[in-house]
Short mmCIF file of C-alpha atoms in Angstrom, two decimals:
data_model
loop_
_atom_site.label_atom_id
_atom_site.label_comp_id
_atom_site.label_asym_id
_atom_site.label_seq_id
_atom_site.Cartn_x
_atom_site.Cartn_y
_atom_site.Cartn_z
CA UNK A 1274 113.56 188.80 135.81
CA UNK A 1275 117.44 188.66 135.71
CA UNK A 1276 119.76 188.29 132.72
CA UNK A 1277 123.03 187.12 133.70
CA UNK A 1278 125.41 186.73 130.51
CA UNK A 1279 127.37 184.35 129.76
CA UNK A 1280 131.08 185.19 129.48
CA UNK A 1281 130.49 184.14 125.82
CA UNK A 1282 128.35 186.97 125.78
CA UNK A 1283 131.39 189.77 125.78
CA UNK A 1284 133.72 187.39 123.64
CA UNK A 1285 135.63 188.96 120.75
CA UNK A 1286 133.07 189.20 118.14
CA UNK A 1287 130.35 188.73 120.31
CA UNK A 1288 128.67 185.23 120.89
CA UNK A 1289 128.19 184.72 117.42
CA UNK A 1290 131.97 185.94 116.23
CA UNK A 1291 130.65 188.01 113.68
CA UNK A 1292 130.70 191.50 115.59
CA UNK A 1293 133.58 194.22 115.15
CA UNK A 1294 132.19 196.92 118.01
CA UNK A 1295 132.32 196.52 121.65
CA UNK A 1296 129.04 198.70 122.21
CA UNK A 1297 126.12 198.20 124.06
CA UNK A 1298 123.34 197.95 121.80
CA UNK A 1299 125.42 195.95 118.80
CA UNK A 1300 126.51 193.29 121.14
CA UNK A 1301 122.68 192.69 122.77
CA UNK A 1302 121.28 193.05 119.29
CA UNK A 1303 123.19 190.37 118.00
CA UNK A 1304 122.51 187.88 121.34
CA UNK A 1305 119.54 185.24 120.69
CA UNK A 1306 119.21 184.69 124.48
CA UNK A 1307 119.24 188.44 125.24
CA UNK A 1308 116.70 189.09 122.03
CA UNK A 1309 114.27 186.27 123.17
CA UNK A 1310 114.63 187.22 126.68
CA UNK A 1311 113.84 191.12 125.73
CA UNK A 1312 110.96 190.23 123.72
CA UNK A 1313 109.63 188.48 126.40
CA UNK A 1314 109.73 190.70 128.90
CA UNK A 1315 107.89 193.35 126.93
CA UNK A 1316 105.10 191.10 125.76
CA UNK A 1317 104.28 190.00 129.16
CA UNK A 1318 105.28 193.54 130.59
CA UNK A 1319 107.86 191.89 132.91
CA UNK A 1320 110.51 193.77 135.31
CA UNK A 1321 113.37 192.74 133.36
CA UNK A 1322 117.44 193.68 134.39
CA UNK A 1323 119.97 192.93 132.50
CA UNK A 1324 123.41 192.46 133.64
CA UNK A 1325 125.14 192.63 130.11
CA UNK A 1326 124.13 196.16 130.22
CA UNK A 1327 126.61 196.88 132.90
CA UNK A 1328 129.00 194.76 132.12
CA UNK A 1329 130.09 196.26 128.89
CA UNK A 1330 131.23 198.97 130.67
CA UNK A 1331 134.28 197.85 131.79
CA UNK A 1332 136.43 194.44 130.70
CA UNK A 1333 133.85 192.09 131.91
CA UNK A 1334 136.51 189.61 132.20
CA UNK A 1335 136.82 191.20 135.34
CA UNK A 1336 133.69 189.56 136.54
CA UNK A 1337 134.52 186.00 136.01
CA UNK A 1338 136.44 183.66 137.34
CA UNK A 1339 139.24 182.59 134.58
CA UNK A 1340 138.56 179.72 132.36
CA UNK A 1341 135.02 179.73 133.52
CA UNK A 1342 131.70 181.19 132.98
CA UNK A 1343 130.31 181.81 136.69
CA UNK A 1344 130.61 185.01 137.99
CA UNK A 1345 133.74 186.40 140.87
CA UNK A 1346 133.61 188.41 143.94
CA UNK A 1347 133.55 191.04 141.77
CA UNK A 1348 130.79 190.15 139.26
CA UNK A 1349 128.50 189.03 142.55
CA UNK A 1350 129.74 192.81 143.89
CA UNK A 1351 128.59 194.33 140.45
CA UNK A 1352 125.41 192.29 140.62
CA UNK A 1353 124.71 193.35 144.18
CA UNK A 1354 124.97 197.23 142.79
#
């Protein structure tokens, strides 16, 4: 299974605006798709990746086109990796 975020994900304040760190485990935490999606995956022991994971580590605005929430060249190169 494969998580793709939406650019929402990484907004400021996270996707529900209430957020004040950019780290990892605040902004997942907070995510109802990436909680449901988590909880999921371990109760039915699924493979699970998630791209939000690897995306925080640089500005993941750099993996999206502008103005839009499909990934770039780059965010297809990053989800190749």
């Amino acid at each position: 299974f494969l998580y793709i975020p939406a650019k929402e994900f990484f907004a400021e304040g996270g996707i529900l605006g209430n957020l004040t760190k950019r780290e990892k485990s605040i902004f997942d935490s907070a995510n109802p798709h990436s909680k449901q999606i988590r909880e999921v995956c371990t109760k039915h022991q699924l493979k699970c990746y998630f791209l939000s994971d690897s995306f925080l580590d640089k500005d993941s605005e750099l993996y999206y086109f502008p103005f839009d929430a499909h990934l770039n060249q780059e965010g297809h190169q990053k989800l190749a990796e």
